[in-house]
Each structure stands twice: as C-alpha cells, then as structure tokens.
Amino acid sequence: MHMENLRESWKSKLARLAFNIFPAYRRTGARVVFISHDWKRVKVKLPLNIWTRNAVGTLFGGSMFAAVDPVYMVMFMRLLGKAYVVWDKSAEIAFLKPGRTTLYAEFSIEDAELEYIRRELESAHSLDRVYRISLCDHDHVEHAVVNKTLYFRKNRER
C-alpha cells in the first residue's frame, strides 16, 4: 500500500514532530515525513546537504544508517504496547550506490507480523526478527539496504 493513500492523525503528526525534534535523531539529518494514524507505516527522508554530505560529496553512510536505526523499534513498541519488550539487537548495512540525491525509506508492519510475534511469545522466551529497509531515491532506485534484527519478549514486570 502506498503512503499517499494513508492518513495521519493529529496524534501521529505530533509523534512525527517529536521524532524530528529529538536531538539524537535530528542530528542524523533525516526527517520523519509520515507516520500513519495506526503506526503501521512510516516514511523517512534523508536529504543530501551540508550536514549529511561526506568527504566525496555523497550521502554520509553514517547518516543513512542512523536515519533508519530507531524506526522499527519505536513502531513495534507502539503497536505491541507495554506488555512486550522490544530492543534493537543488531544491524548491518550494504551500500549499493553512492547517494547523490535525497533518499527515502519506507517502513511497514502488517497485522500478520504482529500476530506472529504475539503467538510465538506465548511459548518462547524471546524472539529475534530481521527487517529489511531500503534507502531509495525518488525513482525507487536502491542506494543502501539495512537489515535490522529486533529482539522481542513479553514484559516480565507486568
């Protein structure tokens, strides 16, 4: 489903603002440009500018990595609620093409994925899941791919 067909609520707009003014995220140079009303879709924009440019004039790899780093964890925390613990466990990035323009990343979580996590944690102590994130230009050409491993478990304090 395309982000253009979805809507933001006033709560998700406020969350987007909070994301973008949070100092650690703001310094990545990226901006969250969309959070769906149900938190199942997020879009991030990483412009090529003086703050994100590396020594050879392309997007700094660290900015690409940091732009996508917290998003899935925050989405899952919102969607699963306080009954679950969600942590970023590991990540790896593959640089496919130099970023010579603004790049975008779209994040999506389906109901089936949420159901799978809940079901698995009924019998398992914890669960690791890998999510693939593409950083693409306006023409949908991939410039980098990040594989994020997230750790899930039920919250023992509840």
PDB file of C-alpha atoms in Angstrom:
ATOM      1  CA  MET A   1       0.000   0.000   0.000  1.00  0.00           C
ATOM      2  CA  HIS A   2       1.353   3.423  -0.939  1.00  0.00           C
ATOM      3  CA  MET A   3       1.856   6.002   1.801  1.00  0.00           C
ATOM      4  CA  GLU A   4      -0.076   8.541  -0.266  1.00  0.00           C
ATOM      5  CA  ASN A   5      -3.272   6.526   0.286  1.00  0.00           C
ATOM      6  CA  LEU A   6      -2.922   6.624   4.074  1.00  0.00           C
ATOM      7  CA  ARG A   7      -3.635   9.364   6.548  1.00  0.00           C
ATOM      8  CA  GLU A   8      -2.002  10.812   9.601  1.00  0.00           C
ATOM      9  CA  SER A   9      -3.942  11.578  12.762  1.00  0.00           C
ATOM     10  CA  TRP A  10      -3.219  14.558  14.989  1.00  0.00           C
ATOM     11  CA  LYS A  11      -1.525  12.099  17.378  1.00  0.00           C
ATOM     12  CA  SER A  12       0.733  10.661  14.681  1.00  0.00           C
ATOM     13  CA  LYS A  13       1.535  14.196  13.445  1.00  0.00           C
ATOM     14  CA  LEU A  14       2.532  15.119  16.993  1.00  0.00           C
ATOM     15  CA  ALA A  15       4.668  11.957  17.236  1.00  0.00           C
ATOM     16  CA  ARG A  16       6.322  12.877  13.931  1.00  0.00           C
ATOM     17  CA  LEU A  17       7.172  16.312  15.321  1.00  0.00           C
ATOM     18  CA  ALA A  18       8.582  14.737  18.500  1.00  0.00           C
ATOM     19  CA  PHE A  19      10.716  12.340  16.445  1.00  0.00           C
ATOM     20  CA  ASN A  20      12.092  15.196  14.361  1.00  0.00           C
ATOM     21  CA  ILE A  21      12.987  17.461  17.286  1.00  0.00           C
ATOM     22  CA  PHE A  22      14.524  14.692  19.419  1.00  0.00           C
ATOM     23  CA  PRO A  23      18.202  15.776  19.454  1.00  0.00           C
ATOM     24  CA  ALA A  24      19.788  12.388  18.696  1.00  0.00           C
ATOM     25  CA  TYR A  25      17.526  11.830  15.683  1.00  0.00           C
ATOM     26  CA  ARG A  26      17.635  15.424  14.492  1.00  0.00           C
ATOM     27  CA  ARG A  27      21.426  15.242  14.207  1.00  0.00           C
ATOM     28  CA  THR A  28      21.182  12.379  11.696  1.00  0.00           C
ATOM     29  CA  GLY A  29      19.990  14.903   9.125  1.00  0.00           C
ATOM     30  CA  ALA A  30      16.940  12.745   8.384  1.00  0.00           C
ATOM     31  CA  ARG A  31      13.323  13.707   8.928  1.00  0.00           C
ATOM     32  CA  VAL A  32      10.299  11.531   9.523  1.00  0.00           C
ATOM     33  CA  VAL A  33       7.842  12.835   6.922  1.00  0.00           C
ATOM     34  CA  PHE A  34       4.911  10.497   7.568  1.00  0.00           C
ATOM     35  CA  ILE A  35       3.504   8.304  10.338  1.00  0.00           C
ATOM     36  CA  SER A  36       0.185   6.604   9.613  1.00  0.00           C
ATOM     37  CA  HIS A  37      -2.626   7.038  12.109  1.00  0.00           C
ATOM     38  CA  ASP A  38      -2.216   3.388  13.186  1.00  0.00           C
ATOM     39  CA  TRP A  39       1.634   3.456  13.345  1.00  0.00           C
ATOM     40  CA  LYS A  40       1.898   0.659  10.759  1.00  0.00           C
ATOM     41  CA  ARG A  41       3.558   2.856   8.116  1.00  0.00           C
ATOM     42  CA  VAL A  42       6.381   5.382   8.433  1.00  0.00           C
ATOM     43  CA  LYS A  43       8.346   7.276   5.794  1.00  0.00           C
ATOM     44  CA  VAL A  44      11.747   8.886   6.353  1.00  0.00           C
ATOM     45  CA  LYS A  45      13.516  11.418   4.131  1.00  0.00           C
ATOM     46  CA  LEU A  46      17.301  11.910   4.124  1.00  0.00           C
ATOM     47  CA  PRO A  47      18.353  14.924   2.056  1.00  0.00           C
ATOM     48  CA  LEU A  48      21.833  15.420   0.651  1.00  0.00           C
ATOM     49  CA  ASN A  49      23.034  18.682   2.184  1.00  0.00           C
ATOM     50  CA  ILE A  50      25.966  20.204   4.050  1.00  0.00           C
ATOM     51  CA  TRP A  51      25.074  18.261   7.222  1.00  0.00           C
ATOM     52  CA  THR A  52      24.765  14.841   5.548  1.00  0.00           C
ATOM     53  CA  ARG A  53      27.474  15.071   2.878  1.00  0.00           C
ATOM     54  CA  ASN A  54      30.721  13.110   3.211  1.00  0.00           C
ATOM     55  CA  ALA A  55      34.233  13.978   2.003  1.00  0.00           C
ATOM     56  CA  VAL A  56      33.471  12.893  -1.580  1.00  0.00           C
ATOM     57  CA  GLY A  57      30.187  14.805  -1.847  1.00  0.00           C
ATOM     58  CA  THR A  58      27.720  11.947  -1.424  1.00  0.00           C
ATOM     59  CA  LEU A  59      25.468  10.992   1.470  1.00  0.00           C
ATOM     60  CA  PHE A  60      27.454  10.008   4.557  1.00  0.00           C
ATOM     61  CA  GLY A  61      26.933   6.309   5.285  1.00  0.00           C
ATOM     62  CA  GLY A  62      26.547   7.018   8.984  1.00  0.00           C
ATOM     63  CA  SER A  63      23.632   9.341   8.225  1.00  0.00           C
ATOM     64  CA  MET A  64      21.982   6.643   6.104  1.00  0.00           C
ATOM     65  CA  PHE A  65      22.383   4.119   8.903  1.00  0.00           C
ATOM     66  CA  ALA A  66      21.229   6.470  11.671  1.00  0.00           C
ATOM     67  CA  ALA A  67      18.235   7.699   9.646  1.00  0.00           C
ATOM     68  CA  VAL A  68      16.609   4.267   9.775  1.00  0.00           C
ATOM     69  CA  ASP A  69      18.039   2.947  13.046  1.00  0.00           C
ATOM     70  CA  PRO A  70      15.275   3.659  15.613  1.00  0.00           C
ATOM     71  CA  VAL A  71      12.185   3.474  13.438  1.00  0.00           C
ATOM     72  CA  TYR A  72      11.141  -0.189  13.544  1.00  0.00           C
ATOM     73  CA  MET A  73      11.832  -0.446  17.271  1.00  0.00           C
ATOM     74  CA  VAL A  74       9.631   2.576  18.024  1.00  0.00           C
ATOM     75  CA  MET A  75       6.888   1.318  15.701  1.00  0.00           C
ATOM     76  CA  PHE A  76       6.806  -2.107  17.363  1.00  0.00           C
ATOM     77  CA  MET A  77       6.863  -0.561  20.844  1.00  0.00           C
ATOM     78  CA  ARG A  78       3.770   1.467  19.936  1.00  0.00           C
ATOM     79  CA  LEU A  79       1.987  -1.426  18.236  1.00  0.00           C
ATOM     80  CA  LEU A  80       2.716  -4.142  20.805  1.00  0.00           C
ATOM     81  CA  GLY A  81       2.348  -1.952  23.876  1.00  0.00           C
ATOM     82  CA  LYS A  82       3.865  -2.221  27.335  1.00  0.00           C
ATOM     83  CA  ALA A  83       3.156  -5.939  27.614  1.00  0.00           C
ATOM     84  CA  TYR A  84       6.188  -6.552  25.363  1.00  0.00           C
ATOM     85  CA  VAL A  85       9.860  -5.597  25.398  1.00  0.00           C
ATOM     86  CA  VAL A  86      11.360  -4.564  22.054  1.00  0.00           C
ATOM     87  CA  TRP A  87      15.064  -3.887  21.533  1.00  0.00           C
ATOM     88  CA  ASP A  88      17.300  -3.296  18.553  1.00  0.00           C
ATOM     89  CA  LYS A  89      19.701  -6.226  18.684  1.00  0.00           C
ATOM     90  CA  SER A  90      21.928  -5.766  15.645  1.00  0.00           C
ATOM     91  CA  ALA A  91      22.082  -4.214  12.215  1.00  0.00           C
ATOM     92  CA  GLU A  92      24.102  -4.337   9.037  1.00  0.00           C
ATOM     93  CA  ILE A  93      24.182  -2.045   6.051  1.00  0.00           C
ATOM     94  CA  ALA A  94      25.124  -2.652   2.430  1.00  0.00           C
ATOM     95  CA  PHE A  95      25.960   0.392   0.329  1.00  0.00           C
ATOM     96  CA  LEU A  96      24.852  -0.316  -3.236  1.00  0.00           C
ATOM     97  CA  LYS A  97      25.228   3.073  -4.940  1.00  0.00           C
ATOM     98  CA  PRO A  98      26.519   6.455  -3.780  1.00  0.00           C
ATOM     99  CA  GLY A  99      23.740   8.703  -2.509  1.00  0.00           C
ATOM    100  CA  ARG A 100      23.894  11.752  -4.755  1.00  0.00           C
ATOM    101  CA  THR A 101      20.371  12.954  -4.017  1.00  0.00           C
ATOM    102  CA  THR A 102      17.680  12.770  -1.338  1.00  0.00           C
ATOM    103  CA  LEU A 103      16.934   9.215  -0.224  1.00  0.00           C
ATOM    104  CA  TYR A 104      13.748   7.805   1.297  1.00  0.00           C
ATOM    105  CA  ALA A 105      12.977   4.793   3.476  1.00  0.00           C
ATOM    106  CA  GLU A 106       9.524   3.305   3.971  1.00  0.00           C
ATOM    107  CA  PHE A 107       8.671   1.109   6.945  1.00  0.00           C
ATOM    108  CA  SER A 108       5.656  -1.177   7.048  1.00  0.00           C
ATOM    109  CA  ILE A 109       4.329  -3.623   9.648  1.00  0.00           C
ATOM    110  CA  GLU A 110       1.491  -5.955   8.722  1.00  0.00           C
ATOM    111  CA  ASP A 111      -1.097  -7.352  11.134  1.00  0.00           C
ATOM    112  CA  ALA A 112       0.159 -10.859  10.348  1.00  0.00           C
ATOM    113  CA  GLU A 113       3.617  -9.934  11.668  1.00  0.00           C
ATOM    114  CA  LEU A 114       2.165  -8.628  14.937  1.00  0.00           C
ATOM    115  CA  GLU A 115       0.059 -11.776  15.308  1.00  0.00           C
ATOM    116  CA  TYR A 116       3.101 -13.968  14.611  1.00  0.00           C
ATOM    117  CA  ILE A 117       5.170 -12.236  17.307  1.00  0.00           C
ATOM    118  CA  ARG A 118       2.396 -12.491  19.895  1.00  0.00           C
ATOM    119  CA  ARG A 119       1.741 -16.143  19.051  1.00  0.00           C
ATOM    120  CA  GLU A 120       5.428 -17.141  19.171  1.00  0.00           C
ATOM    121  CA  LEU A 121       5.924 -15.440  22.524  1.00  0.00           C
ATOM    122  CA  GLU A 122       3.130 -17.484  24.062  1.00  0.00           C
ATOM    123  CA  SER A 123       5.552 -20.422  24.153  1.00  0.00           C
ATOM    124  CA  ALA A 124       9.012 -18.932  23.532  1.00  0.00           C
ATOM    125  CA  HIS A 125      11.019 -16.853  26.000  1.00  0.00           C
ATOM    126  CA  SER A 126      12.163 -14.437  23.300  1.00  0.00           C
ATOM    127  CA  LEU A 127      12.178 -13.951  19.564  1.00  0.00           C
ATOM    128  CA  ASP A 128      14.558 -12.327  17.070  1.00  0.00           C
ATOM    129  CA  ARG A 129      13.201 -10.991  13.774  1.00  0.00           C
ATOM    130  CA  VAL A 130      15.067  -9.397  10.860  1.00  0.00           C
ATOM    131  CA  TYR A 131      13.585  -6.491   8.907  1.00  0.00           C
ATOM    132  CA  ARG A 132      14.929  -5.181   5.606  1.00  0.00           C
ATOM    133  CA  ILE A 133      14.957  -1.444   4.943  1.00  0.00           C
ATOM    134  CA  SER A 134      15.795   0.040   1.544  1.00  0.00           C
ATOM    135  CA  LEU A 135      17.082   3.573   1.131  1.00  0.00           C
ATOM    136  CA  CYS A 136      15.891   4.642  -2.319  1.00  0.00           C
ATOM    137  CA  ASP A 137      15.918   7.763  -4.432  1.00  0.00           C
ATOM    138  CA  HIS A 138      12.843   9.443  -5.918  1.00  0.00           C
ATOM    139  CA  ASP A 139      12.880   6.944  -8.811  1.00  0.00           C
ATOM    140  CA  HIS A 140      12.862   3.998  -6.347  1.00  0.00           C
ATOM    141  CA  VAL A 141      16.477   3.041  -7.134  1.00  0.00           C
ATOM    142  CA  GLU A 142      18.076   1.342  -4.103  1.00  0.00           C
ATOM    143  CA  HIS A 143      21.221   3.014  -2.774  1.00  0.00           C
ATOM    144  CA  ALA A 144      21.584   1.114   0.512  1.00  0.00           C
ATOM    145  CA  VAL A 145      19.955  -1.784   2.338  1.00  0.00           C
ATOM    146  CA  VAL A 146      19.838  -2.127   6.116  1.00  0.00           C
ATOM    147  CA  ASN A 147      18.946  -5.394   7.835  1.00  0.00           C
ATOM    148  CA  LYS A 148      17.801  -4.750  11.406  1.00  0.00           C
ATOM    149  CA  THR A 149      17.481  -7.555  13.937  1.00  0.00           C
ATOM    150  CA  LEU A 150      14.943  -6.817  16.651  1.00  0.00           C
ATOM    151  CA  TYR A 151      14.580  -8.729  19.903  1.00  0.00           C
ATOM    152  CA  PHE A 152      11.109  -9.341  21.360  1.00  0.00           C
ATOM    153  CA  ARG A 153       9.909 -10.834  24.628  1.00  0.00           C
ATOM    154  CA  LYS A 154       6.996 -10.472  26.995  1.00  0.00           C
ATOM    155  CA  ASN A 155       7.483  -7.885  29.700  1.00  0.00           C
ATOM    156  CA  ARG A 156       8.149  -9.728  32.972  1.00  0.00           C
ATOM    157  CA  GLU A 157       7.260  -6.659  35.039  1.00  0.00           C
ATOM    158  CA  ARG A 158       3.605  -6.744  34.054  1.00  0.00           C
TER     159      ARG A 158
END
